[in-house]
């Protein structure tokens, strides 16, 4: 396995627990999407960045951590609850991919509908 295999998933997990200003966290989300190979994760991160951009108190926060947001709003209702749930889903998704023995390219290909030659559909 290549040393940087699944690096993008590890980078996302690092960002989820990173403390930074609101703008810095949002910018990092944007930066991750630029080099993201997993289209499902890329789209989710873009939506997360857009959501946080639209929250003035978060977009301008001096200290902000995505997992803290998820914890603080997990019992709410509405869009903040949905964002909280989304953060936890991203965390689980990335953890599962990092733990998998399957190479990243194959995980992405299978998610897109590819099946290995010789396997029944």
JSON list of N, CA and C in Angstrom, two decimals, residues 35-110:
[
{"chain": "A", "resi": 35, "resn": "UNK", "atom": "N", "xyz": [-8.31, 18.80, -3.87]},
{"chain": "A", "resi": 35, "resn": "UNK", "atom": "CA", "xyz": [-7.48, 17.62, -4.17]},
{"chain": "A", "resi": 35, "resn": "UNK", "atom": "C", "xyz": [-8.18, 16.30, -3.85]},
{"chain": "A", "resi": 36, "resn": "UNK", "atom": "N", "xyz": [-9.46, 16.37, -3.49]},
{"chain": "A", "resi": 36, "resn": "UNK", "atom": "CA", "xyz": [-10.21, 15.19, -3.09]},
{"chain": "A", "resi": 36, "resn": "UNK", "atom": "C", "xyz": [-10.50, 14.29, -4.29]},
{"chain": "A", "resi": 37, "resn": "UNK", "atom": "N", "xyz": [-10.20, 13.01, -4.17]},
{"chain": "A", "resi": 37, "resn": "UNK", "atom": "CA", "xyz": [-10.49, 12.05, -5.23]},
{"chain": "A", "resi": 37, "resn": "UNK", "atom": "C", "xyz": [-11.82, 11.34, -5.03]},
{"chain": "A", "resi": 38, "resn": "UNK", "atom": "N", "xyz": [-12.31, 11.35, -3.80]},
{"chain": "A", "resi": 38, "resn": "UNK", "atom": "CA", "xyz": [-13.58, 10.69, -3.48]},
{"chain": "A", "resi": 38, "resn": "UNK", "atom": "C", "xyz": [-14.72, 11.68, -3.75]},
{"chain": "A", "resi": 39, "resn": "UNK", "atom": "N", "xyz": [-15.49, 11.48, -4.82]},
{"chain": "A", "resi": 39, "resn": "UNK", "atom": "CA", "xyz": [-16.52, 12.46, -5.18]},
{"chain": "A", "resi": 39, "resn": "UNK", "atom": "C", "xyz": [-17.60, 12.62, -4.11]},
{"chain": "A", "resi": 40, "resn": "UNK", "atom": "N", "xyz": [-17.95, 11.55, -3.44]},
{"chain": "A", "resi": 40, "resn": "UNK", "atom": "CA", "xyz": [-18.98, 11.63, -2.40]},
{"chain": "A", "resi": 40, "resn": "UNK", "atom": "C", "xyz": [-18.51, 12.50, -1.23]},
{"chain": "A", "resi": 41, "resn": "UNK", "atom": "N", "xyz": [-17.29, 12.27, -0.79]},
{"chain": "A", "resi": 41, "resn": "UNK", "atom": "CA", "xyz": [-16.74, 13.04, 0.32]},
{"chain": "A", "resi": 41, "resn": "UNK", "atom": "C", "xyz": [-16.51, 14.49, -0.11]},
{"chain": "A", "resi": 42, "resn": "UNK", "atom": "N", "xyz": [-16.06, 14.69, -1.32]},
{"chain": "A", "resi": 42, "resn": "UNK", "atom": "CA", "xyz": [-15.83, 16.04, -1.85]},
{"chain": "A", "resi": 42, "resn": "UNK", "atom": "C", "xyz": [-17.12, 16.86, -1.82]},
{"chain": "A", "resi": 43, "resn": "UNK", "atom": "N", "xyz": [-18.19, 16.29, -2.30]},
{"chain": "A", "resi": 43, "resn": "UNK", "atom": "CA", "xyz": [-19.48, 16.99, -2.33]},
{"chain": "A", "resi": 43, "resn": "UNK", "atom": "C", "xyz": [-19.96, 17.31, -0.92]},
{"chain": "A", "resi": 44, "resn": "UNK", "atom": "N", "xyz": [-19.79, 16.38, 0.00]},
{"chain": "A", "resi": 44, "resn": "UNK", "atom": "CA", "xyz": [-20.20, 16.60, 1.38]},
{"chain": "A", "resi": 44, "resn": "UNK", "atom": "C", "xyz": [-19.39, 17.73, 2.01]},
{"chain": "A", "resi": 45, "resn": "UNK", "atom": "N", "xyz": [-18.09, 17.75, 1.79]},
{"chain": "A", "resi": 45, "resn": "UNK", "atom": "CA", "xyz": [-17.24, 18.80, 2.36]},
{"chain": "A", "resi": 45, "resn": "UNK", "atom": "C", "xyz": [-17.59, 20.17, 1.77]},
{"chain": "A", "resi": 46, "resn": "UNK", "atom": "N", "xyz": [-17.92, 20.22, 0.49]},
{"chain": "A", "resi": 46, "resn": "UNK", "atom": "CA", "xyz": [-18.34, 21.48, -0.13]},
{"chain": "A", "resi": 46, "resn": "UNK", "atom": "C", "xyz": [-19.61, 22.01, 0.53]},
{"chain": "A", "resi": 47, "resn": "UNK", "atom": "N", "xyz": [-20.56, 21.11, 0.78]},
{"chain": "A", "resi": 47, "resn": "UNK", "atom": "CA", "xyz": [-21.81, 21.51, 1.45]},
{"chain": "A", "resi": 47, "resn": "UNK", "atom": "C", "xyz": [-21.54, 21.98, 2.87]},
{"chain": "A", "resi": 48, "resn": "UNK", "atom": "N", "xyz": [-20.63, 21.31, 3.57]},
{"chain": "A", "resi": 48, "resn": "UNK", "atom": "CA", "xyz": [-20.28, 21.73, 4.92]},
{"chain": "A", "resi": 48, "resn": "UNK", "atom": "C", "xyz": [-19.68, 23.13, 4.90]},
{"chain": "A", "resi": 49, "resn": "UNK", "atom": "N", "xyz": [-18.74, 23.36, 4.00]},
{"chain": "A", "resi": 49, "resn": "UNK", "atom": "CA", "xyz": [-18.09, 24.68, 3.92]},
{"chain": "A", "resi": 49, "resn": "UNK", "atom": "C", "xyz": [-19.12, 25.76, 3.63]},
{"chain": "A", "resi": 50, "resn": "UNK", "atom": "N", "xyz": [-20.04, 25.48, 2.72]},
{"chain": "A", "resi": 50, "resn": "UNK", "atom": "CA", "xyz": [-21.07, 26.46, 2.39]},
{"chain": "A", "resi": 50, "resn": "UNK", "atom": "C", "xyz": [-21.97, 26.73, 3.60]},
{"chain": "A", "resi": 51, "resn": "UNK", "atom": "N", "xyz": [-22.36, 25.69, 4.32]},
{"chain": "A", "resi": 51, "resn": "UNK", "atom": "CA", "xyz": [-23.19, 25.87, 5.50]},
{"chain": "A", "resi": 51, "resn": "UNK", "atom": "C", "xyz": [-22.50, 26.78, 6.51]},
{"chain": "A", "resi": 52, "resn": "UNK", "atom": "N", "xyz": [-21.23, 26.52, 6.79]},
{"chain": "A", "resi": 52, "resn": "UNK", "atom": "CA", "xyz": [-20.52, 27.31, 7.80]},
{"chain": "A", "resi": 52, "resn": "UNK", "atom": "C", "xyz": [-20.27, 28.74, 7.32]},
{"chain": "A", "resi": 53, "resn": "UNK", "atom": "N", "xyz": [-20.11, 28.93, 6.02]},
{"chain": "A", "resi": 53, "resn": "UNK", "atom": "CA", "xyz": [-19.98, 30.29, 5.47]},
{"chain": "A", "resi": 53, "resn": "UNK", "atom": "C", "xyz": [-21.25, 31.11, 5.71]},
{"chain": "A", "resi": 54, "resn": "UNK", "atom": "N", "xyz": [-22.39, 30.43, 5.72]},
{"chain": "A", "resi": 54, "resn": "UNK", "atom": "CA", "xyz": [-23.68, 31.10, 5.88]},
{"chain": "A", "resi": 54, "resn": "UNK", "atom": "C", "xyz": [-24.05, 31.34, 7.34]},
{"chain": "A", "resi": 55, "resn": "UNK", "atom": "N", "xyz": [-23.23, 30.90, 8.27]},
{"chain": "A", "resi": 55, "resn": "UNK", "atom": "CA", "xyz": [-23.47, 31.11, 9.70]},
{"chain": "A", "resi": 55, "resn": "UNK", "atom": "C", "xyz": [-22.52, 32.21, 10.18]},
{"chain": "A", "resi": 56, "resn": "UNK", "atom": "N", "xyz": [-22.98, 33.46, 10.27]},
{"chain": "A", "resi": 56, "resn": "UNK", "atom": "CA", "xyz": [-22.07, 34.57, 10.56]},
{"chain": "A", "resi": 56, "resn": "UNK", "atom": "C", "xyz": [-21.23, 34.38, 11.83]},
{"chain": "A", "resi": 57, "resn": "UNK", "atom": "N", "xyz": [-21.83, 33.87, 12.89]},
{"chain": "A", "resi": 57, "resn": "UNK", "atom": "CA", "xyz": [-21.08, 33.71, 14.13]},
{"chain": "A", "resi": 57, "resn": "UNK", "atom": "C", "xyz": [-20.01, 32.63, 14.02]},
{"chain": "A", "resi": 58, "resn": "UNK", "atom": "N", "xyz": [-20.18, 31.69, 13.11]},
{"chain": "A", "resi": 58, "resn": "UNK", "atom": "CA", "xyz": [-19.17, 30.65, 12.90]},
{"chain": "A", "resi": 58, "resn": "UNK", "atom": "C", "xyz": [-18.15, 31.08, 11.85]},
{"chain": "A", "resi": 59, "resn": "UNK", "atom": "N", "xyz": [-18.62, 31.74, 10.81]},
{"chain": "A", "resi": 59, "resn": "UNK", "atom": "CA", "xyz": [-17.72, 32.17, 9.74]},
{"chain": "A", "resi": 59, "resn": "UNK", "atom": "C", "xyz": [-16.69, 33.18, 10.23]},
{"chain": "A", "resi": 60, "resn": "UNK", "atom": "N", "xyz": [-17.00, 33.87, 11.33]},
{"chain": "A", "resi": 60, "resn": "UNK", "atom": "CA", "xyz": [-16.08, 34.88, 11.86]},
{"chain": "A", "resi": 60, "resn": "UNK", "atom": "C", "xyz": [-15.54, 34.50, 13.24]},
{"chain": "A", "resi": 61, "resn": "UNK", "atom": "N", "xyz": [-15.78, 33.28, 13.68]},
{"chain": "A", "resi": 61, "resn": "UNK", "atom": "CA", "xyz": [-15.34, 32.85, 15.02]},
{"chain": "A", "resi": 61, "resn": "UNK", "atom": "C", "xyz": [-13.82, 32.85, 15.11]},
{"chain": "A", "resi": 62, "resn": "UNK", "atom": "N", "xyz": [-13.32, 33.25, 16.29]},
{"chain": "A", "resi": 62, "resn": "UNK", "atom": "CA", "xyz": [-11.86, 33.24, 16.51]},
{"chain": "A", "resi": 62, "resn": "UNK", "atom": "C", "xyz": [-11.37, 31.83, 16.81]},
{"chain": "A", "resi": 63, "resn": "UNK", "atom": "N", "xyz": [-12.21, 31.03, 17.47]},
{"chain": "A", "resi": 63, "resn": "UNK", "atom": "CA", "xyz": [-11.87, 29.63, 17.76]},
{"chain": "A", "resi": 63, "resn": "UNK", "atom": "C", "xyz": [-13.04, 28.76, 17.37]},
{"chain": "A", "resi": 64, "resn": "UNK", "atom": "N", "xyz": [-12.73, 27.74, 16.61]},
{"chain": "A", "resi": 64, "resn": "UNK", "atom": "CA", "xyz": [-13.79, 26.89, 16.09]},
{"chain": "A", "resi": 64, "resn": "UNK", "atom": "C", "xyz": [-13.22, 25.50, 15.80]},
{"chain": "A", "resi": 65, "resn": "UNK", "atom": "N", "xyz": [-13.95, 24.48, 16.23]},
{"chain": "A", "resi": 65, "resn": "UNK", "atom": "CA", "xyz": [-13.57, 23.09, 15.95]},
{"chain": "A", "resi": 65, "resn": "UNK", "atom": "C", "xyz": [-14.82, 22.36, 15.49]},
{"chain": "A", "resi": 66, "resn": "UNK", "atom": "N", "xyz": [-14.73, 21.68, 14.37]},
{"chain": "A", "resi": 66, "resn": "UNK", "atom": "CA", "xyz": [-15.91, 21.02, 13.80]},
{"chain": "A", "resi": 66, "resn": "UNK", "atom": "C", "xyz": [-16.52, 20.00, 14.75]},
{"chain": "A", "resi": 67, "resn": "UNK", "atom": "N", "xyz": [-15.70, 19.19, 15.42]},
{"chain": "A", "resi": 67, "resn": "UNK", "atom": "CA", "xyz": [-16.26, 18.19, 16.33]},
{"chain": "A", "resi": 67, "resn": "UNK", "atom": "C", "xyz": [-16.93, 18.84, 17.54]},
{"chain": "A", "resi": 68, "resn": "UNK", "atom": "N", "xyz": [-16.44, 20.00, 17.98]},
{"chain": "A", "resi": 68, "resn": "UNK", "atom": "CA", "xyz": [-17.11, 20.72, 19.07]},
{"chain": "A", "resi": 68, "resn": "UNK", "atom": "C", "xyz": [-18.48, 21.20, 18.60]},
{"chain": "A", "resi": 69, "resn": "UNK", "atom": "N", "xyz": [-18.55, 21.71, 17.38]},
{"chain": "A", "resi": 69, "resn": "UNK", "atom": "CA", "xyz": [-19.83, 22.13, 16.82]},
{"chain": "A", "resi": 69, "resn": "UNK", "atom": "C", "xyz": [-20.79, 20.95, 16.81]},
{"chain": "A", "resi": 70, "resn": "UNK", "atom": "N", "xyz": [-20.32, 19.81, 16.32]},
{"chain": "A", "resi": 70, "resn": "UNK", "atom": "CA", "xyz": [-21.17, 18.62, 16.23]},
{"chain": "A", "resi": 70, "resn": "UNK", "atom": "C", "xyz": [-21.69, 18.22, 17.61]},
{"chain": "A", "resi": 71, "resn": "UNK", "atom": "N", "xyz": [-20.82, 18.24, 18.60]},
{"chain": "A", "resi": 71, "resn": "UNK", "atom": "CA", "xyz": [-21.21, 17.86, 19.96]},
{"chain": "A", "resi": 71, "resn": "UNK", "atom": "C", "xyz": [-22.22, 18.87, 20.52]},
{"chain": "A", "resi": 72, "resn": "UNK", "atom": "N", "xyz": [-21.97, 20.15, 20.31]},
{"chain": "A", "resi": 72, "resn": "UNK", "atom": "CA", "xyz": [-22.83, 21.19, 20.89]},
{"chain": "A", "resi": 72, "resn": "UNK", "atom": "C", "xyz": [-24.23, 21.23, 20.27]},
{"chain": "A", "resi": 73, "resn": "UNK", "atom": "N", "xyz": [-24.36, 20.83, 19.02]},
{"chain": "A", "resi": 73, "resn": "UNK", "atom": "CA", "xyz": [-25.64, 20.94, 18.34]},
{"chain": "A", "resi": 73, "resn": "UNK", "atom": "C", "xyz": [-26.28, 19.60, 18.03]},
{"chain": "A", "resi": 74, "resn": "UNK", "atom": "N", "xyz": [-25.78, 18.52, 18.59]},
{"chain": "A", "resi": 74, "resn": "UNK", "atom": "CA", "xyz": [-26.32, 17.19, 18.28]},
{"chain": "A", "resi": 74, "resn": "UNK", "atom": "C", "xyz": [-27.74, 17.01, 18.79]},
{"chain": "A", "resi": 75, "resn": "UNK", "atom": "N", "xyz": [-28.14, 17.77, 19.80]},
{"chain": "A", "resi": 75, "resn": "UNK", "atom": "CA", "xyz": [-29.49, 17.62, 20.36]},
{"chain": "A", "resi": 75, "resn": "UNK", "atom": "C", "xyz": [-30.46, 18.68, 19.82]},
{"chain": "A", "resi": 76, "resn": "UNK", "atom": "N", "xyz": [-29.99, 19.57, 18.98]},
{"chain": "A", "resi": 76, "resn": "UNK", "atom": "CA", "xyz": [-30.84, 20.61, 18.39]},
{"chain": "A", "resi": 76, "resn": "UNK", "atom": "C", "xyz": [-31.73, 20.02, 17.30]},
{"chain": "A", "resi": 77, "resn": "UNK", "atom": "N", "xyz": [-32.53, 20.88, 16.73]},
{"chain": "A", "resi": 77, "resn": "UNK", "atom": "CA", "xyz": [-33.30, 20.51, 15.54]},
{"chain": "A", "resi": 77, "resn": "UNK", "atom": "C", "xyz": [-32.94, 21.49, 14.44]},
{"chain": "A", "resi": 78, "resn": "UNK", "atom": "N", "xyz": [-33.37, 21.20, 13.24]},
{"chain": "A", "resi": 78, "resn": "UNK", "atom": "CA", "xyz": [-33.13, 22.10, 12.13]},
{"chain": "A", "resi": 78, "resn": "UNK", "atom": "C", "xyz": [-31.77, 21.93, 11.49]},
{"chain": "A", "resi": 79, "resn": "UNK", "atom": "N", "xyz": [-31.32, 22.99, 10.82]},
{"chain": "A", "resi": 79, "resn": "UNK", "atom": "CA", "xyz": [-30.11, 22.91, 10.00]},
{"chain": "A", "resi": 79, "resn": "UNK", "atom": "C", "xyz": [-28.85, 22.65, 10.82]},
{"chain": "A", "resi": 80, "resn": "UNK", "atom": "N", "xyz": [-28.79, 23.16, 12.04]},
{"chain": "A", "resi": 80, "resn": "UNK", "atom": "CA", "xyz": [-27.59, 22.91, 12.85]},
{"chain": "A", "resi": 80, "resn": "UNK", "atom": "C", "xyz": [-27.51, 21.45, 13.29]},
{"chain": "A", "resi": 81, "resn": "UNK", "atom": "N", "xyz": [-28.64, 20.85, 13.57]},
{"chain": "A", "resi": 81, "resn": "UNK", "atom": "CA", "xyz": [-28.67, 19.42, 13.90]},
{"chain": "A", "resi": 81, "resn": "UNK", "atom": "C", "xyz": [-28.25, 18.61, 12.68]},
{"chain": "A", "resi": 82, "resn": "UNK", "atom": "N", "xyz": [-28.73, 18.98, 11.51]},
{"chain": "A", "resi": 82, "resn": "UNK", "atom": "CA", "xyz": [-28.34, 18.29, 10.28]},
{"chain": "A", "resi": 82, "resn": "UNK", "atom": "C", "xyz": [-26.84, 18.42, 10.03]},
{"chain": "A", "resi": 83, "resn": "UNK", "atom": "N", "xyz": [-26.29, 19.61, 10.27]},
{"chain": "A", "resi": 83, "resn": "UNK", "atom": "CA", "xyz": [-24.85, 19.81, 10.10]},
{"chain": "A", "resi": 83, "resn": "UNK", "atom": "C", "xyz": [-24.06, 18.98, 11.11]},
{"chain": "A", "resi": 84, "resn": "UNK", "atom": "N", "xyz": [-24.56, 18.93, 12.35]},
{"chain": "A", "resi": 84, "resn": "UNK", "atom": "CA", "xyz": [-23.92, 18.12, 13.38]},
{"chain": "A", "resi": 84, "resn": "UNK", "atom": "C", "xyz": [-23.90, 16.65, 12.98]},
{"chain": "A", "resi": 85, "resn": "UNK", "atom": "N", "xyz": [-25.04, 16.15, 12.54]},
{"chain": "A", "resi": 85, "resn": "UNK", "atom": "CA", "xyz": [-25.12, 14.76, 12.09]},
{"chain": "A", "resi": 85, "resn": "UNK", "atom": "C", "xyz": [-24.19, 14.52, 10.90]},
{"chain": "A", "resi": 86, "resn": "UNK", "atom": "N", "xyz": [-24.12, 15.49, 10.00]},
{"chain": "A", "resi": 86, "resn": "UNK", "atom": "CA", "xyz": [-23.24, 15.37, 8.83]},
{"chain": "A", "resi": 86, "resn": "UNK", "atom": "C", "xyz": [-21.78, 15.26, 9.21]},
{"chain": "A", "resi": 87, "resn": "UNK", "atom": "N", "xyz": [-21.37, 16.03, 10.21]},
{"chain": "A", "resi": 87, "resn": "UNK", "atom": "CA", "xyz": [-19.98, 15.97, 10.68]},
{"chain": "A", "resi": 87, "resn": "UNK", "atom": "C", "xyz": [-19.68, 14.58, 11.21]},
{"chain": "A", "resi": 88, "resn": "UNK", "atom": "N", "xyz": [-20.59, 14.03, 12.01]},
{"chain": "A", "resi": 88, "resn": "UNK", "atom": "CA", "xyz": [-20.38, 12.69, 12.54]},
{"chain": "A", "resi": 88, "resn": "UNK", "atom": "C", "xyz": [-20.38, 11.63, 11.43]},
{"chain": "A", "resi": 89, "resn": "UNK", "atom": "N", "xyz": [-21.22, 11.80, 10.42]},
{"chain": "A", "resi": 89, "resn": "UNK", "atom": "CA", "xyz": [-21.22, 10.86, 9.29]},
{"chain": "A", "resi": 89, "resn": "UNK", "atom": "C", "xyz": [-19.89, 10.91, 8.54]},
{"chain": "A", "resi": 90, "resn": "UNK", "atom": "N", "xyz": [-19.38, 12.12, 8.32]},
{"chain": "A", "resi": 90, "resn": "UNK", "atom": "CA", "xyz": [-18.08, 12.27, 7.66]},
{"chain": "A", "resi": 90, "resn": "UNK", "atom": "C", "xyz": [-16.99, 11.61, 8.49]},
{"chain": "A", "resi": 91, "resn": "UNK", "atom": "N", "xyz": [-17.05, 11.79, 9.80]},
{"chain": "A", "resi": 91, "resn": "UNK", "atom": "CA", "xyz": [-16.05, 11.17, 10.68]},
{"chain": "A", "resi": 91, "resn": "UNK", "atom": "C", "xyz": [-16.10, 9.65, 10.56]},
{"chain": "A", "resi": 92, "resn": "UNK", "atom": "N", "xyz": [-17.28, 9.07, 10.64]},
{"chain": "A", "resi": 92, "resn": "UNK", "atom": "CA", "xyz": [-17.41, 7.61, 10.52]},
{"chain": "A", "resi": 92, "resn": "UNK", "atom": "C", "xyz": [-16.96, 7.12, 9.15]},
{"chain": "A", "resi": 93, "resn": "UNK", "atom": "N", "xyz": [-17.36, 7.82, 8.11]},
{"chain": "A", "resi": 93, "resn": "UNK", "atom": "CA", "xyz": [-17.01, 7.46, 6.73]},
{"chain": "A", "resi": 93, "resn": "UNK", "atom": "C", "xyz": [-15.49, 7.42, 6.58]},
{"chain": "A", "resi": 94, "resn": "UNK", "atom": "N", "xyz": [-14.82, 8.46, 7.05]},
{"chain": "A", "resi": 94, "resn": "UNK", "atom": "CA", "xyz": [-13.35, 8.53, 6.92]},
{"chain": "A", "resi": 94, "resn": "UNK", "atom": "C", "xyz": [-12.68, 7.47, 7.79]},
{"chain": "A", "resi": 95, "resn": "UNK", "atom": "N", "xyz": [-13.17, 7.27, 9.00]},
{"chain": "A", "resi": 95, "resn": "UNK", "atom": "CA", "xyz": [-12.59, 6.24, 9.87]},
{"chain": "A", "resi": 95, "resn": "UNK", "atom": "C", "xyz": [-12.72, 4.85, 9.24]},
{"chain": "A", "resi": 96, "resn": "UNK", "atom": "N", "xyz": [-13.87, 4.55, 8.66]},
{"chain": "A", "resi": 96, "resn": "UNK", "atom": "CA", "xyz": [-14.08, 3.26, 8.01]},
{"chain": "A", "resi": 96, "resn": "UNK", "atom": "C", "xyz": [-13.14, 3.08, 6.83]},
{"chain": "A", "resi": 97, "resn": "UNK", "atom": "N", "xyz": [-12.95, 4.12, 6.04]},
{"chain": "A", "resi": 97, "resn": "UNK", "atom": "CA", "xyz": [-12.06, 4.03, 4.88]},
{"chain": "A", "resi": 97, "resn": "UNK", "atom": "C", "xyz": [-10.61, 3.89, 5.29]},
{"chain": "A", "resi": 98, "resn": "UNK", "atom": "N", "xyz": [-10.19, 4.59, 6.33]},
{"chain": "A", "resi": 98, "resn": "UNK", "atom": "CA", "xyz": [-8.81, 4.47, 6.81]},
{"chain": "A", "resi": 98, "resn": "UNK", "atom": "C", "xyz": [-8.57, 3.06, 7.34]},
{"chain": "A", "resi": 99, "resn": "UNK", "atom": "N", "xyz": [-9.55, 2.50, 8.05]},
{"chain": "A", "resi": 99, "resn": "UNK", "atom": "CA", "xyz": [-9.39, 1.18, 8.65]},
{"chain": "A", "resi": 99, "resn": "UNK", "atom": "C", "xyz": [-9.47, 0.05, 7.63]},
{"chain": "A", "resi": 100, "resn": "UNK", "atom": "N", "xyz": [-10.07, 0.31, 6.47]},
{"chain": "A", "resi": 100, "resn": "UNK", "atom": "CA", "xyz": [-10.25, -0.73, 5.47]},
{"chain": "A", "resi": 100, "resn": "UNK", "atom": "C", "xyz": [-8.91, -1.19, 4.89]},
{"chain": "A", "resi": 101, "resn": "UNK", "atom": "N", "xyz": [-8.84, -2.47, 4.58]},
{"chain": "A", "resi": 101, "resn": "UNK", "atom": "CA", "xyz": [-7.65, -3.04, 3.94]},
{"chain": "A", "resi": 101, "resn": "UNK", "atom": "C", "xyz": [-7.68, -2.82, 2.43]},
{"chain": "A", "resi": 102, "resn": "UNK", "atom": "N", "xyz": [-8.81, -2.37, 1.92]},
{"chain": "A", "resi": 102, "resn": "UNK", "atom": "CA", "xyz": [-8.98, -2.15, 0.49]},
{"chain": "A", "resi": 102, "resn": "UNK", "atom": "C", "xyz": [-8.31, -0.83, 0.11]},
{"chain": "A", "resi": 103, "resn": "UNK", "atom": "N", "xyz": [-7.55, -0.79, -0.98]},
{"chain": "A", "resi": 103, "resn": "UNK", "atom": "CA", "xyz": [-6.91, 0.46, -1.39]},
{"chain": "A", "resi": 103, "resn": "UNK", "atom": "C", "xyz": [-7.94, 1.54, -1.72]},
{"chain": "A", "resi": 104, "resn": "UNK", "atom": "N", "xyz": [-7.54, 2.78, -1.56]},
{"chain": "A", "resi": 104, "resn": "UNK", "atom": "CA", "xyz": [-8.44, 3.91, -1.79]},
{"chain": "A", "resi": 104, "resn": "UNK", "atom": "C", "xyz": [-9.04, 3.90, -3.19]},
{"chain": "A", "resi": 105, "resn": "UNK", "atom": "N", "xyz": [-8.24, 3.64, -4.20]},
{"chain": "A", "resi": 105, "resn": "UNK", "atom": "CA", "xyz": [-8.76, 3.67, -5.57]},
{"chain": "A", "resi": 105, "resn": "UNK", "atom": "C", "xyz": [-9.91, 2.67, -5.74]},
{"chain": "A", "resi": 106, "resn": "UNK", "atom": "N", "xyz": [-9.79, 1.51, -5.06]},
{"chain": "A", "resi": 106, "resn": "UNK", "atom": "CA", "xyz": [-10.83, 0.49, -5.19]},
{"chain": "A", "resi": 106, "resn": "UNK", "atom": "C", "xyz": [-12.09, 0.89, -4.43]},
{"chain": "A", "resi": 107, "resn": "UNK", "atom": "N", "xyz": [-11.93, 1.51, -3.27]},
{"chain": "A", "resi": 107, "resn": "UNK", "atom": "CA", "xyz": [-13.09, 1.99, -2.52]},
{"chain": "A", "resi": 107, "resn": "UNK", "atom": "C", "xyz": [-13.89, 2.99, -3.35]},
{"chain": "A", "resi": 108, "resn": "UNK", "atom": "N", "xyz": [-13.17, 3.92, -3.99]},
{"chain": "A", "resi": 108, "resn": "UNK", "atom": "CA", "xyz": [-13.82, 4.94, -4.81]},
{"chain": "A", "resi": 108, "resn": "UNK", "atom": "C", "xyz": [-14.47, 4.30, -6.04]},
{"chain": "A", "resi": 109, "resn": "UNK", "atom": "N", "xyz": [-13.77, 3.38, -6.68]},
{"chain": "A", "resi": 109, "resn": "UNK", "atom": "CA", "xyz": [-14.30, 2.71, -7.87]},
{"chain": "A", "resi": 109, "resn": "UNK", "atom": "C", "xyz": [-15.55, 1.90, -7.53]},
{"chain": "A", "resi": 110, "resn": "UNK", "atom": "N", "xyz": [-15.52, 1.18, -6.42]},
{"chain": "A", "resi": 110, "resn": "UNK", "atom": "CA", "xyz": [-16.70, 0.39, -6.03]},
{"chain": "A", "resi": 110, "resn": "UNK", "atom": "C", "xyz": [-17.89, 1.29, -5.70]}
]
